[in-house]
Amino acid sequence: MGIVDGLISGLFQALSPSVFPYLLVGSLFGLAIGVIPGLGGHFAMAMIIPFLYAMEPSAGIAFLLGAHATVAQGGGLTAILFSTPGTGQNAATMLDGPAMRQNGEGAKAAGAALTACFLGATFGAVVLAFLLPILQRIVLFFGPPEIFVLAALALTFIAVLGKGDLVRSLIAALAGLLLAMIGLDNVTNTERFTFGMLELRDGLELVPVILGLFAVAEVFDLWIKGGSLTGHNTEIMSAKETQKQIFQGIKETLKRWWLVMRCSAIGVTMGLIPGLGSAPASFIAYGHAKQTSKTKETFGKGNIEGVIGSESANDAVEGGALASTVAFGVPGSSSMAILLSALFILGLEVGPTMITQRVDVVFVMIFTIIVGNFIGMVGGMFLVNPLSRATGLRSGLLVPILVVIIFTGAYAVNLAWFDILIALLFGVVGYLMKEVGYSRAALLIGFVLGFAVEKNLYLAIQLQGPYFIFQPIPLTLALITIAFLAYNVWDAWRHHKGLKQL
Amino acid sequence: MNTEPSRESETDVEPSTGNDRQALEFLFILIIGAIILAAAITSLSYDPTSARAPWVVLAPLLLLIGIQINRSRKLVGFGDIKRIVVESLKGHRPVVLKVASLIGWMIFLLGAIFLIGHYLGMLVFIFTLLHFKAKESLRLSVIVTLVVTAVIFGLFDQLFGIELYRGLIFRSIE
């Protein structure tokens, strides 16, 4: 399928009556989840996954990506109005958003954040569309040996560039890979790591693992926190004043279109690098906005450019992150790992097949991001006050509801009671990992990549023999991986030695 | 003003501080290490083709776990783990108690689903937690319980055609 055919087909699919309602509901759901502190994009995506089994691919993609697209917008609103970032990626918005609220410009900041998110996401999606012809040529050079080494490189990046400790992140990533090997080996039909349990013969299901790691673990946090979610009692402005300020915020953002473009470019570039994610991108964009501003001294005291810079970057990341996910089947973040799982569930194959033959699906994703963010922006504009009230919910009220929905979702995948047990088990593991500093993202990405890693390792050995690694592309990628890892190990050792001498 | 880096799960590491966290990590990595070691021993009996990929992962994983256990051992000892366990059992650690209580409630829900089915189980679970644990009013507890159950029934049973588990008792009567 050609690019233009794919573009037209993708647009019609995304806006068709059988898909658009899912996009609308998903976007509003994501917005609401984003507003609730502690429940991020992963939670929204994890909650949606069980429903995908009953959906058509386009509807499923629209539902899932719509929700993911708007979470950051909801999170931005909470960061500004309640000084509590709804999601981690809005942390940079905390630098100027709450200060603007204290200056009586809360809704203006909210309007700017919503618009910057939409523009940033659109920028990222358009870049992805322009990258498609290039990616179509590159993927042709990628067979099993290349994909195997690329997956190893991506896991190394994720482990090293994540905020956590290198050893802990690598342990999490490798443990994820090992989890993917539970069950019957497709080649020899040997049961592996099942310990005699019949339920494990088909391996661990993705959905209960995702629900456990990212939904149950967050529920533990809510339960421990107790009380109201924000703990802040911010005065809510009148609807008229709110609307007036929101439109001012939109106007101010459009006036600073060049800043939006630059910060979005930072976001897209960082999205292309596995493991970096949107939080560092938004901090770097914030720094760039400050550096290039004529009013540097007001940053941190309520400068709208700080809000625009960080919010446009954190949504632009998705375009870059999607590129490596759909082209090579290598997710760069936990959100993309969940998306990859969702695409498996929907019966879609990523990699060269998708990028060359199912371009329409890629364009459904692109239009979903754009339209979803637009819905989020409009929804956010008119629902600022009601959405703000969601933060006043008590965790005691939310927890039982969430637990029931999560368990039902885990059960619904295979109608298996055992899957609920898996969700609970991984919930405890996920919570402990969070507490002791092990990256859940690395574990999930390892788990999702595990299937591809083993399949491609087997195929590479069958096709090219054990020395497949010495071919030009695998060798180059392997050398980059080794050099990158070696540098970081050396750096960590040097740092450790320096601390000892102090 | 909070300028801490994000808690997003791409970089979702949020360690608590101090000796307790290190002791908890020591316990965590010891348990994980034991499981991985058991997996490694089991995999020795596999066909070489089936064992190849797991050992590509197991070898560096065991090495890294060994490194991490050694790092943790330098910071805390078995005495710290014992102290945490004893204090938790005595009820001196509210966070542990809270986590344990939620796990207990979740196991209760699992058992309820198994015995009386999904819908009845969730009715009992939500109402009990809301009214007796969260001390919400009777009216709110009843409304929320019924609405959530109805929404789940509407979504799963009616919209997506997924029949949820009816429970052991219902099945044996049937």
PDB file of C-alpha atoms in Angstrom, chain B residues 29-111:
ATOM      1  CA  ILE B  29      16.593  -9.539  45.546  1.00  0.00           C
ATOM      2  CA  LEU B  30      17.208 -12.642  47.677  1.00  0.00           C
ATOM      3  CA  ILE B  31      13.730 -13.937  46.819  1.00  0.00           C
ATOM      4  CA  ILE B  32      14.122 -13.078  43.130  1.00  0.00           C
ATOM      5  CA  GLY B  33      17.589 -14.653  43.157  1.00  0.00           C
ATOM      6  CA  ALA B  34      16.206 -17.870  44.657  1.00  0.00           C
ATOM      7  CA  ILE B  35      13.456 -18.047  42.010  1.00  0.00           C
ATOM      8  CA  ILE B  36      15.902 -17.417  39.171  1.00  0.00           C
ATOM      9  CA  LEU B  37      18.308 -20.006  40.571  1.00  0.00           C
ATOM     10  CA  ALA B  38      15.469 -22.544  40.718  1.00  0.00           C
ATOM     11  CA  ALA B  39      14.621 -21.691  37.101  1.00  0.00           C
ATOM     12  CA  ALA B  40      18.279 -22.124  36.085  1.00  0.00           C
ATOM     13  CA  ILE B  41      18.513 -25.518  37.766  1.00  0.00           C
ATOM     14  CA  THR B  42      15.264 -26.624  36.123  1.00  0.00           C
ATOM     15  CA  SER B  43      16.450 -25.529  32.708  1.00  0.00           C
ATOM     16  CA  LEU B  44      19.487 -27.838  32.934  1.00  0.00           C
ATOM     17  CA  SER B  45      17.160 -30.726  32.131  1.00  0.00           C
ATOM     18  CA  TYR B  46      15.807 -29.113  28.940  1.00  0.00           C
ATOM     19  CA  ASP B  47      16.668 -30.052  25.401  1.00  0.00           C
ATOM     20  CA  PRO B  48      19.690 -27.924  24.325  1.00  0.00           C
ATOM     21  CA  THR B  49      17.592 -26.137  21.688  1.00  0.00           C
ATOM     22  CA  SER B  50      14.988 -25.181  24.305  1.00  0.00           C
ATOM     23  CA  ALA B  51      17.596 -24.212  26.884  1.00  0.00           C
ATOM     24  CA  ARG B  52      19.667 -22.024  24.540  1.00  0.00           C
ATOM     25  CA  ALA B  53      17.582 -18.851  24.672  1.00  0.00           C
ATOM     26  CA  PRO B  54      16.865 -19.057  28.424  1.00  0.00           C
ATOM     27  CA  TRP B  55      20.583 -19.423  29.131  1.00  0.00           C
ATOM     28  CA  VAL B  56      21.417 -16.400  26.978  1.00  0.00           C
ATOM     29  CA  VAL B  57      19.294 -14.519  29.540  1.00  0.00           C
ATOM     30  CA  LEU B  58      19.989 -16.566  32.679  1.00  0.00           C
ATOM     31  CA  ALA B  59      23.778 -16.290  32.588  1.00  0.00           C
ATOM     32  CA  PRO B  60      23.983 -12.471  32.745  1.00  0.00           C
ATOM     33  CA  LEU B  61      20.917 -12.330  35.012  1.00  0.00           C
ATOM     34  CA  LEU B  62      22.484 -14.593  37.631  1.00  0.00           C
ATOM     35  CA  LEU B  63      25.700 -12.582  37.434  1.00  0.00           C
ATOM     36  CA  LEU B  64      23.841  -9.280  37.917  1.00  0.00           C
ATOM     37  CA  ILE B  65      21.765 -10.655  40.792  1.00  0.00           C
ATOM     38  CA  GLY B  66      24.997 -11.832  42.426  1.00  0.00           C
ATOM     39  CA  ILE B  67      26.449  -8.322  42.044  1.00  0.00           C
ATOM     40  CA  GLN B  68      23.309  -6.738  43.465  1.00  0.00           C
ATOM     41  CA  ILE B  69      23.159  -9.130  46.440  1.00  0.00           C
ATOM     42  CA  ASN B  70      26.789  -8.310  47.159  1.00  0.00           C
ATOM     43  CA  ARG B  71      26.056  -4.561  46.961  1.00  0.00           C
ATOM     44  CA  SER B  72      23.063  -4.878  49.256  1.00  0.00           C
ATOM     45  CA  ARG B  73      24.971  -7.107  51.681  1.00  0.00           C
ATOM     46  CA  LYS B  74      27.518  -4.330  52.182  1.00  0.00           C
ATOM     47  CA  LEU B  75      24.760  -1.926  53.244  1.00  0.00           C
ATOM     48  CA  VAL B  76      22.477  -4.143  55.310  1.00  0.00           C
ATOM     49  CA  GLY B  77      22.559  -7.543  56.941  1.00  0.00           C
ATOM     50  CA  PHE B  78      20.157 -10.341  57.724  1.00  0.00           C
ATOM     51  CA  GLY B  79      19.576  -8.666  61.092  1.00  0.00           C
ATOM     52  CA  ASP B  80      17.890  -5.725  59.309  1.00  0.00           C
ATOM     53  CA  ILE B  81      15.571  -8.057  57.418  1.00  0.00           C
ATOM     54  CA  LYS B  82      14.694  -9.831  60.658  1.00  0.00           C
ATOM     55  CA  ARG B  83      13.993  -6.478  62.345  1.00  0.00           C
ATOM     56  CA  ILE B  84      11.649  -5.387  59.550  1.00  0.00           C
ATOM     57  CA  VAL B  85       9.805  -8.720  59.548  1.00  0.00           C
ATOM     58  CA  VAL B  86       9.435  -8.729  63.345  1.00  0.00           C
ATOM     59  CA  GLU B  87       8.257  -5.107  63.446  1.00  0.00           C
ATOM     60  CA  SER B  88       5.780  -5.779  60.645  1.00  0.00           C
ATOM     61  CA  LEU B  89       4.399  -8.828  62.408  1.00  0.00           C
ATOM     62  CA  LYS B  90       4.015  -6.814  65.598  1.00  0.00           C
ATOM     63  CA  GLY B  91       2.036  -4.226  63.657  1.00  0.00           C
ATOM     64  CA  HIS B  92       4.542  -1.392  64.076  1.00  0.00           C
ATOM     65  CA  ARG B  93       4.707  -0.678  60.359  1.00  0.00           C
ATOM     66  CA  PRO B  94       1.525   0.970  59.130  1.00  0.00           C
ATOM     67  CA  VAL B  95       2.476   0.841  55.429  1.00  0.00           C
ATOM     68  CA  VAL B  96       3.153  -2.895  55.559  1.00  0.00           C
ATOM     69  CA  LEU B  97      -0.131  -3.372  57.406  1.00  0.00           C
ATOM     70  CA  LYS B  98      -2.006  -1.373  54.786  1.00  0.00           C
ATOM     71  CA  VAL B  99      -0.450  -3.307  51.906  1.00  0.00           C
ATOM     72  CA  ALA B 100      -1.121  -6.606  53.662  1.00  0.00           C
ATOM     73  CA  SER B 101      -4.721  -5.617  54.347  1.00  0.00           C
ATOM     74  CA  LEU B 102      -5.340  -4.722  50.689  1.00  0.00           C
ATOM     75  CA  ILE B 103      -3.781  -8.000  49.580  1.00  0.00           C
ATOM     76  CA  GLY B 104      -6.078  -9.713  52.067  1.00  0.00           C
ATOM     77  CA  TRP B 105      -9.112  -7.921  50.618  1.00  0.00           C
ATOM     78  CA  MET B 106      -8.047  -8.853  47.096  1.00  0.00           C
ATOM     79  CA  ILE B 107      -7.703 -12.506  48.108  1.00  0.00           C
ATOM     80  CA  PHE B 108     -11.153 -12.208  49.669  1.00  0.00           C
ATOM     81  CA  LEU B 109     -12.484 -10.967  46.317  1.00  0.00           C
ATOM     82  CA  LEU B 110     -10.743 -13.836  44.518  1.00  0.00           C
ATOM     83  CA  GLY B 111     -12.323 -16.331  46.887  1.00  0.00           C
TER      84      GLY B 111
END
